[in-house]
Amino acid sequence: MEEILRVENLSKRFEDISVINNLSLSVKKGEVVVIVGPSGCGKSTFLRCLNGLEEIEEGEIFLDGEKVSSNKKNMSKTREKIGMVFQSYDLFPHKTILQNITLAPITVKKRKKAEVEEEALKLLDRVGLLSKKDNYPRQLSGGQKQRVAIVRALIMHPEVLLLDEITAALDPEMVREVLDVVLSLAKEGRTMLIVTHEMAFAKAVADRVIFLEGGKIVEEGAPNDFFDNPQTDRLKRFLQTFSYEK
Ligand code: ADP
Ligand code: MG
């Protein structure tokens, strides 16, 4: 498979704290990479560096073989090609669901309204929310809002999609409906980097799982090896925090 994203020796610090330490990663087109790790290990910072929300001090990021980490102008191009969905859906409260989704493609990408709306309706239908198109965010559940946020990212036609703990704030029964959408995106061959604490989901969706600690990749592997046969003591201990024994 063809490489779509390459990170070389990325480092990021906040004042004197080093958050990402010389991290390198290559992601293939259509690959789903799940990133797990303890709170504060740099998962969000890493994703934010990838789509240009954080400036990086050292290292390079290549998308489709093109260097994207060098200047501000490139950064905004990157942000269009690398979509991101966050834990907080950040929908505009005074705009309808359809308006929330079509705003960026119409204003940023200068696409025709009719064409964008048609695509938005198709995507809403796909995530089971066509009937909500004229509702406002406050009229939707958390899980519904997060599915809208996914549609809002998809309509920008990103080459890579970054998902940062998108179900962390949801009630358990809503987690499933959101993760099912993500599973369907994986099946259709979307390239995704996913940060999650849902280990069963991670095992199902991932082509590769990465354990991040202290801004470094401590261990990585295919999901079965990673979860059933962890090599480092650190990963063993981390995985134990997700299992219960009486
Ligand atoms: P994770 O997503 O794995 O929980 P983060 O990437 O959010 O971790 O944070 C990694 C570390 O960087 C933490 O110690 C956090 O406090 C710090 N950090 C994140 N963002 C900032 C910021 N804007 N300014 C200063 N420190 C930050
Ligand atoms: Mg985080």
mmCIF file of C-alpha atoms and ligand atoms in Angstrom:
data_model
loop_
_atom_site.group_PDB
_atom_site.id
_atom_site.type_symbol
_atom_site.label_atom_id
_atom_site.label_comp_id
_atom_site.label_asym_id
_atom_site.label_seq_id
_atom_site.Cartn_x
_atom_site.Cartn_y
_atom_site.Cartn_z
ATOM 1 C CA MET A 1 0.000 0.000 0.000
ATOM 2 C CA GLU A 2 0.996 3.530 -0.734
ATOM 3 C CA GLU A 3 2.181 5.827 2.047
ATOM 4 C CA ILE A 4 -0.063 8.857 2.596
ATOM 5 C CA LEU A 5 1.294 10.419 5.790
ATOM 6 C CA ARG A 6 4.834 10.463 7.111
ATOM 7 C CA VAL A 7 6.036 12.034 10.322
ATOM 8 C CA GLU A 8 9.777 12.318 10.804
ATOM 9 C CA ASN A 9 11.407 13.057 14.147
ATOM 10 C CA LEU A 10 8.610 15.269 15.397
ATOM 11 C CA SER A 11 9.203 17.104 18.658
ATOM 12 C CA LYS A 12 6.932 19.544 20.420
ATOM 13 C CA ARG A 13 7.438 21.344 23.695
ATOM 14 C CA PHE A 14 5.340 23.708 25.786
ATOM 15 C CA GLU A 15 7.837 26.047 27.424
ATOM 16 C CA ASP A 16 10.209 23.677 29.193
ATOM 17 C CA ILE A 17 8.000 20.559 29.042
ATOM 18 C CA SER A 18 8.769 18.240 26.185
ATOM 19 C CA VAL A 19 5.442 16.726 25.073
ATOM 20 C CA ILE A 20 6.309 14.945 21.801
ATOM 21 C CA ASN A 21 9.791 13.453 21.661
ATOM 22 C CA ASN A 22 11.349 12.655 18.325
ATOM 23 C CA LEU A 23 8.317 10.751 17.083
ATOM 24 C CA SER A 24 8.342 9.122 13.647
ATOM 25 C CA LEU A 25 5.403 7.391 11.988
ATOM 26 C CA SER A 26 4.374 6.283 8.526
ATOM 27 C CA VAL A 27 0.713 5.739 7.666
ATOM 28 C CA LYS A 28 -0.478 3.990 4.525
ATOM 29 C CA LYS A 29 -3.472 4.951 2.460
ATOM 30 C CA GLY A 30 -6.548 3.261 3.916
ATOM 31 C CA GLU A 31 -4.797 2.348 7.139
ATOM 32 C CA VAL A 32 -6.498 2.796 10.498
ATOM 33 C CA VAL A 33 -4.031 3.571 13.277
ATOM 34 C CA VAL A 34 -5.323 3.659 16.839
ATOM 35 C CA ILE A 35 -3.288 5.551 19.419
ATOM 36 C CA VAL A 36 -3.698 4.686 23.092
ATOM 37 C CA GLY A 37 -1.834 5.849 26.141
ATOM 38 C CA PRO A 38 -2.216 7.383 29.599
ATOM 39 C CA SER A 39 -3.705 10.813 30.100
ATOM 40 C CA GLY A 40 -1.197 13.565 29.371
ATOM 41 C CA CYS A 41 1.092 11.388 27.223
ATOM 42 C CA GLY A 42 0.711 13.691 24.226
ATOM 43 C CA LYS A 43 -2.017 12.034 22.139
ATOM 44 C CA SER A 44 -4.037 15.202 21.519
ATOM 45 C CA THR A 45 -0.924 17.293 21.006
ATOM 46 C CA PHE A 46 0.312 14.834 18.397
ATOM 47 C CA LEU A 47 -2.954 14.948 16.427
ATOM 48 C CA ARG A 48 -3.028 18.735 16.724
ATOM 49 C CA CYS A 49 0.491 18.955 15.315
ATOM 50 C CA LEU A 50 -0.590 16.812 12.360
ATOM 51 C CA ASN A 51 -3.384 19.101 11.261
ATOM 52 C CA GLY A 52 -1.560 22.315 11.969
ATOM 53 C CA LEU A 53 -3.291 23.410 15.156
ATOM 54 C CA GLU A 54 0.070 23.366 16.948
ATOM 55 C CA GLU A 55 3.303 24.726 15.610
ATOM 56 C CA ILE A 56 6.120 22.255 15.733
ATOM 57 C CA GLU A 57 9.710 23.002 16.630
ATOM 58 C CA GLU A 58 11.466 20.034 15.171
ATOM 59 C CA GLY A 59 10.665 17.433 12.579
ATOM 60 C CA GLU A 60 8.789 17.168 9.318
ATOM 61 C CA ILE A 61 5.329 16.114 8.257
ATOM 62 C CA PHE A 62 4.678 14.885 4.734
ATOM 63 C CA LEU A 63 1.246 14.366 3.221
ATOM 64 C CA ASP A 64 1.216 12.538 -0.115
ATOM 65 C CA GLY A 65 4.987 13.061 -0.245
ATOM 66 C CA GLU A 66 4.637 16.825 0.075
ATOM 67 C CA LYS A 67 6.177 18.628 3.006
ATOM 68 C CA VAL A 68 3.443 20.395 4.946
ATOM 69 C CA SER A 69 5.102 21.471 8.128
ATOM 70 C CA SER A 70 7.180 24.356 6.909
ATOM 71 C CA ASN A 71 5.031 27.470 6.820
ATOM 72 C CA LYS A 72 1.671 28.998 7.701
ATOM 73 C CA LYS A 73 0.331 28.927 4.139
ATOM 74 C CA ASN A 74 1.006 25.218 3.893
ATOM 75 C CA MET A 75 -0.596 24.738 7.282
ATOM 76 C CA SER A 76 -3.998 25.949 6.151
ATOM 77 C CA LYS A 77 -3.804 23.641 3.147
ATOM 78 C CA THR A 78 -2.974 20.808 5.502
ATOM 79 C CA ARG A 79 -5.920 21.568 7.675
ATOM 80 C CA GLU A 80 -8.195 21.082 4.673
ATOM 81 C CA LYS A 81 -6.636 17.758 3.751
ATOM 82 C CA ILE A 82 -6.490 16.449 7.293
ATOM 83 C CA GLY A 83 -9.874 16.535 9.012
ATOM 84 C CA MET A 84 -10.264 16.369 12.755
ATOM 85 C CA VAL A 85 -13.116 15.544 15.106
ATOM 86 C CA PHE A 86 -12.849 16.404 18.801
ATOM 87 C CA GLN A 87 -14.467 15.252 22.019
ATOM 88 C CA SER A 88 -16.500 18.483 22.139
ATOM 89 C CA TYR A 89 -18.439 18.677 18.896
ATOM 90 C CA ASP A 90 -18.293 22.495 18.691
ATOM 91 C CA LEU A 91 -21.370 22.954 16.540
ATOM 92 C CA PHE A 92 -22.689 26.488 16.087
ATOM 93 C CA PRO A 93 -25.739 26.710 18.404
ATOM 94 C CA HIS A 94 -27.663 29.215 16.281
ATOM 95 C CA LYS A 95 -27.272 27.360 13.007
ATOM 96 C CA THR A 96 -29.268 24.327 11.927
ATOM 97 C CA ILE A 97 -27.608 20.956 11.476
ATOM 98 C CA LEU A 98 -27.593 21.426 7.693
ATOM 99 C CA GLN A 99 -26.111 24.930 8.020
ATOM 100 C CA ASN A 100 -23.441 23.665 10.414
ATOM 101 C CA ILE A 101 -22.362 21.089 7.860
ATOM 102 C CA THR A 102 -22.454 23.261 4.738
ATOM 103 C CA LEU A 103 -20.820 26.390 6.176
ATOM 104 C CA ALA A 104 -17.152 25.489 5.627
ATOM 105 C CA PRO A 105 -17.451 23.967 2.133
ATOM 106 C CA ILE A 106 -19.399 27.030 0.951
ATOM 107 C CA THR A 107 -17.269 29.728 2.615
ATOM 108 C CA VAL A 108 -13.813 28.129 2.710
ATOM 109 C CA LYS A 109 -13.914 25.909 -0.359
ATOM 110 C CA LYS A 110 -16.238 28.227 -2.355
ATOM 111 C CA ARG A 111 -18.362 25.326 -3.518
ATOM 112 C CA LYS A 112 -21.880 25.823 -4.849
ATOM 113 C CA LYS A 113 -24.563 25.804 -2.169
ATOM 114 C CA ALA A 114 -26.932 23.428 -3.974
ATOM 115 C CA GLU A 115 -24.221 20.873 -4.608
ATOM 116 C CA VAL A 116 -22.919 21.068 -1.036
ATOM 117 C CA GLU A 117 -26.422 20.678 0.392
ATOM 118 C CA GLU A 118 -27.053 17.630 -1.744
ATOM 119 C CA GLU A 119 -23.877 16.021 -0.448
ATOM 120 C CA ALA A 120 -24.689 17.034 3.129
ATOM 121 C CA LEU A 121 -28.094 15.356 2.932
ATOM 122 C CA LYS A 122 -26.554 12.148 1.593
ATOM 123 C CA LEU A 123 -24.023 12.102 4.414
ATOM 124 C CA LEU A 124 -26.668 12.869 7.031
ATOM 125 C CA ASP A 125 -28.756 10.009 5.678
ATOM 126 C CA ARG A 126 -25.766 7.718 5.931
ATOM 127 C CA VAL A 127 -25.325 8.430 9.648
ATOM 128 C CA GLY A 128 -29.085 8.119 10.237
ATOM 129 C CA LEU A 129 -29.778 11.803 10.829
ATOM 130 C CA LEU A 130 -31.502 13.054 7.693
ATOM 131 C CA SER A 131 -34.642 13.887 9.681
ATOM 132 C CA LYS A 132 -32.594 16.249 11.895
ATOM 133 C CA LYS A 133 -31.364 18.514 9.093
ATOM 134 C CA ASP A 134 -33.462 21.514 10.141
ATOM 135 C CA ASN A 135 -33.041 21.037 13.870
ATOM 136 C CA TYR A 136 -30.641 22.973 16.058
ATOM 137 C CA PRO A 137 -27.755 21.328 17.945
ATOM 138 C CA ARG A 138 -29.510 21.692 21.331
ATOM 139 C CA GLN A 139 -32.316 19.466 20.012
ATOM 140 C CA LEU A 140 -29.912 16.578 19.412
ATOM 141 C CA SER A 141 -28.380 14.064 21.801
ATOM 142 C CA GLY A 142 -24.629 13.961 22.336
ATOM 143 C CA GLY A 143 -24.261 10.940 20.088
ATOM 144 C CA GLN A 144 -26.273 12.622 17.339
ATOM 145 C CA LYS A 145 -24.199 15.801 17.615
ATOM 146 C CA GLN A 146 -21.003 13.800 17.355
ATOM 147 C CA ARG A 147 -22.303 12.083 14.195
ATOM 148 C CA VAL A 148 -23.015 15.543 12.778
ATOM 149 C CA ALA A 149 -19.441 16.561 13.649
ATOM 150 C CA ILE A 150 -18.171 13.543 11.698
ATOM 151 C CA VAL A 151 -20.288 14.544 8.689
ATOM 152 C CA ARG A 152 -18.959 18.095 8.962
ATOM 153 C CA ALA A 153 -15.420 16.718 8.712
ATOM 154 C CA LEU A 154 -16.252 14.324 5.851
ATOM 155 C CA ILE A 155 -17.800 16.972 3.638
ATOM 156 C CA MET A 156 -14.376 18.668 3.416
ATOM 157 C CA HIS A 157 -13.111 15.518 1.658
ATOM 158 C CA PRO A 158 -10.120 14.997 3.931
ATOM 159 C CA GLU A 159 -7.416 12.562 2.881
ATOM 160 C CA VAL A 160 -6.772 11.675 6.486
ATOM 161 C CA LEU A 161 -9.235 11.854 9.376
ATOM 162 C CA LEU A 162 -8.080 12.399 12.970
ATOM 163 C CA LEU A 163 -10.477 11.439 15.761
ATOM 164 C CA ASP A 164 -9.569 12.550 19.273
ATOM 165 C CA GLU A 165 -11.542 10.700 21.957
ATOM 166 C CA ILE A 166 -14.768 11.418 20.146
ATOM 167 C CA THR A 167 -16.892 9.282 22.462
ATOM 168 C CA ALA A 168 -15.265 10.255 25.759
ATOM 169 C CA ALA A 169 -18.053 12.639 26.761
ATOM 170 C CA LEU A 170 -20.955 10.424 25.673
ATOM 171 C CA ASP A 171 -23.316 8.245 27.673
ATOM 172 C CA PRO A 172 -22.560 4.554 27.103
ATOM 173 C CA GLU A 173 -25.592 3.889 24.914
ATOM 174 C CA MET A 174 -24.535 6.668 22.548
ATOM 175 C CA VAL A 175 -20.958 5.490 22.232
ATOM 176 C CA ARG A 176 -21.982 2.576 20.063
ATOM 177 C CA GLU A 177 -23.906 4.605 17.460
ATOM 178 C CA VAL A 178 -20.895 6.869 16.956
ATOM 179 C CA LEU A 179 -18.343 4.057 16.835
ATOM 180 C CA ASP A 180 -20.481 2.168 14.313
ATOM 181 C CA VAL A 181 -20.143 5.158 11.987
ATOM 182 C CA VAL A 182 -16.367 5.082 12.457
ATOM 183 C CA LEU A 183 -16.289 1.338 11.769
ATOM 184 C CA SER A 184 -18.175 1.901 8.515
ATOM 185 C CA LEU A 185 -15.654 4.576 7.510
ATOM 186 C CA ALA A 186 -12.835 2.112 8.184
ATOM 187 C CA LYS A 187 -14.568 -0.493 6.032
ATOM 188 C CA GLU A 188 -14.798 1.880 3.089
ATOM 189 C CA GLY A 189 -11.046 2.422 3.286
ATOM 190 C CA ARG A 190 -10.686 5.797 4.985
ATOM 191 C CA THR A 191 -7.284 6.630 6.384
ATOM 192 C CA MET A 192 -7.741 7.421 10.067
ATOM 193 C CA LEU A 193 -5.732 8.104 13.202
ATOM 194 C CA ILE A 194 -7.932 7.433 16.188
ATOM 195 C CA VAL A 195 -7.295 8.237 19.832
ATOM 196 C CA THR A 196 -9.657 6.248 22.039
ATOM 197 C CA HIS A 197 -10.017 4.519 25.384
ATOM 198 C CA GLU A 198 -12.576 2.077 23.982
ATOM 199 C CA MET A 199 -10.322 -0.954 23.834
ATOM 200 C CA ALA A 200 -12.817 -3.388 22.294
ATOM 201 C CA PHE A 201 -13.499 -0.874 19.551
ATOM 202 C CA ALA A 202 -9.767 -0.255 19.071
ATOM 203 C CA LYS A 203 -9.196 -3.963 18.575
ATOM 204 C CA ALA A 204 -11.994 -4.167 16.021
ATOM 205 C CA VAL A 205 -11.217 -1.065 13.983
ATOM 206 C CA ALA A 206 -7.412 -0.872 13.985
ATOM 207 C CA ASP A 207 -4.937 -2.139 11.448
ATOM 208 C CA ARG A 208 -2.231 -1.075 13.873
ATOM 209 C CA VAL A 209 -2.249 0.089 17.484
ATOM 210 C CA ILE A 210 0.330 2.420 18.977
ATOM 211 C CA PHE A 211 1.055 2.877 22.669
ATOM 212 C CA LEU A 212 2.257 6.378 23.377
ATOM 213 C CA GLU A 213 3.923 7.394 26.605
ATOM 214 C CA GLY A 214 5.932 10.503 27.344
ATOM 215 C CA GLY A 215 5.496 11.619 23.750
ATOM 216 C CA LYS A 216 7.208 8.501 22.422
ATOM 217 C CA ILE A 217 5.994 5.309 20.772
ATOM 218 C CA VAL A 218 6.696 2.682 23.425
ATOM 219 C CA GLU A 219 5.136 -0.242 21.589
ATOM 220 C CA GLU A 220 3.119 -0.857 18.441
ATOM 221 C CA GLY A 221 1.612 -3.826 16.706
ATOM 222 C CA ALA A 222 -1.305 -5.490 14.972
ATOM 223 C CA PRO A 223 -4.343 -5.376 17.285
ATOM 224 C CA ASN A 224 -4.303 -9.058 18.233
ATOM 225 C CA ASP A 225 -0.637 -9.014 19.202
ATOM 226 C CA PHE A 226 -0.925 -5.645 20.879
ATOM 227 C CA PHE A 227 -3.841 -6.517 23.151
ATOM 228 C CA ASP A 228 -3.295 -10.250 23.684
ATOM 229 C CA ASN A 229 0.466 -10.397 23.788
ATOM 230 C CA PRO A 230 1.917 -7.046 24.885
ATOM 231 C CA GLN A 231 5.717 -7.047 25.017
ATOM 232 C CA THR A 232 6.648 -4.189 27.328
ATOM 233 C CA ASP A 233 5.842 -4.140 31.033
ATOM 234 C CA ARG A 234 4.562 -0.619 30.592
ATOM 235 C CA LEU A 235 1.923 -1.647 28.053
ATOM 236 C CA LYS A 236 0.983 -4.707 30.143
ATOM 237 C CA ARG A 237 0.320 -2.450 33.114
ATOM 238 C CA PHE A 238 -1.627 0.039 30.989
ATOM 239 C CA LEU A 239 -3.863 -2.675 29.545
ATOM 240 C CA GLN A 240 -4.506 -4.085 33.026
ATOM 241 C CA THR A 241 -6.190 -0.831 33.993
ATOM 242 C CA PHE A 242 -8.960 -1.771 31.541
ATOM 243 C CA SER A 243 -9.706 -5.227 32.919
ATOM 244 C CA TYR A 244 -11.424 -6.305 36.102
ATOM 245 C CA GLU A 245 -11.068 -9.400 38.187
ATOM 246 C CA LYS A 246 -12.921 -10.208 41.366
HETATM 247 P P1 ADP B 1 -3.313 13.522 26.079
HETATM 248 O O1 ADP B 1 -4.192 13.928 24.941
HETATM 249 O O2 ADP B 1 -2.504 12.285 25.789
HETATM 250 O O3 ADP B 1 -4.045 13.383 27.380
HETATM 251 P P2 ADP B 1 -2.147 16.139 25.704
HETATM 252 O O4 ADP B 1 -1.541 16.075 24.358
HETATM 253 O O5 ADP B 1 -3.436 16.831 25.850
HETATM 254 O O6 ADP B 1 -2.228 14.667 26.313
HETATM 255 O O7 ADP B 1 -1.123 16.823 26.694
HETATM 256 C C1 ADP B 1 0.229 16.405 26.820
HETATM 257 C C2 ADP B 1 0.944 17.300 27.809
HETATM 258 O O8 ADP B 1 1.090 18.593 27.263
HETATM 259 C C3 ADP B 1 0.237 17.469 29.130
HETATM 260 O O9 ADP B 1 1.194 17.511 30.155
HETATM 261 C C4 ADP B 1 -0.451 18.802 28.997
HETATM 262 O O10 ADP B 1 -0.620 19.416 30.233
HETATM 263 C C5 ADP B 1 0.526 19.561 28.114
HETATM 264 N N1 ADP B 1 -0.128 20.592 27.275
HETATM 265 C C6 ADP B 1 -1.041 20.362 26.303
HETATM 266 N N2 ADP B 1 -1.419 21.503 25.710
HETATM 267 C C7 ADP B 1 -0.709 22.493 26.310
HETATM 268 C C8 ADP B 1 -0.625 23.913 26.140
HETATM 269 N N3 ADP B 1 -1.355 24.548 25.202
HETATM 270 N N4 ADP B 1 0.209 24.594 26.942
HETATM 271 C C9 ADP B 1 0.958 23.970 27.873
HETATM 272 N N5 ADP B 1 0.937 22.638 28.083
HETATM 273 C C10 ADP B 1 0.118 21.895 27.319
HETATM 274 MG MG MG B 2 -6.232 14.196 24.812
#
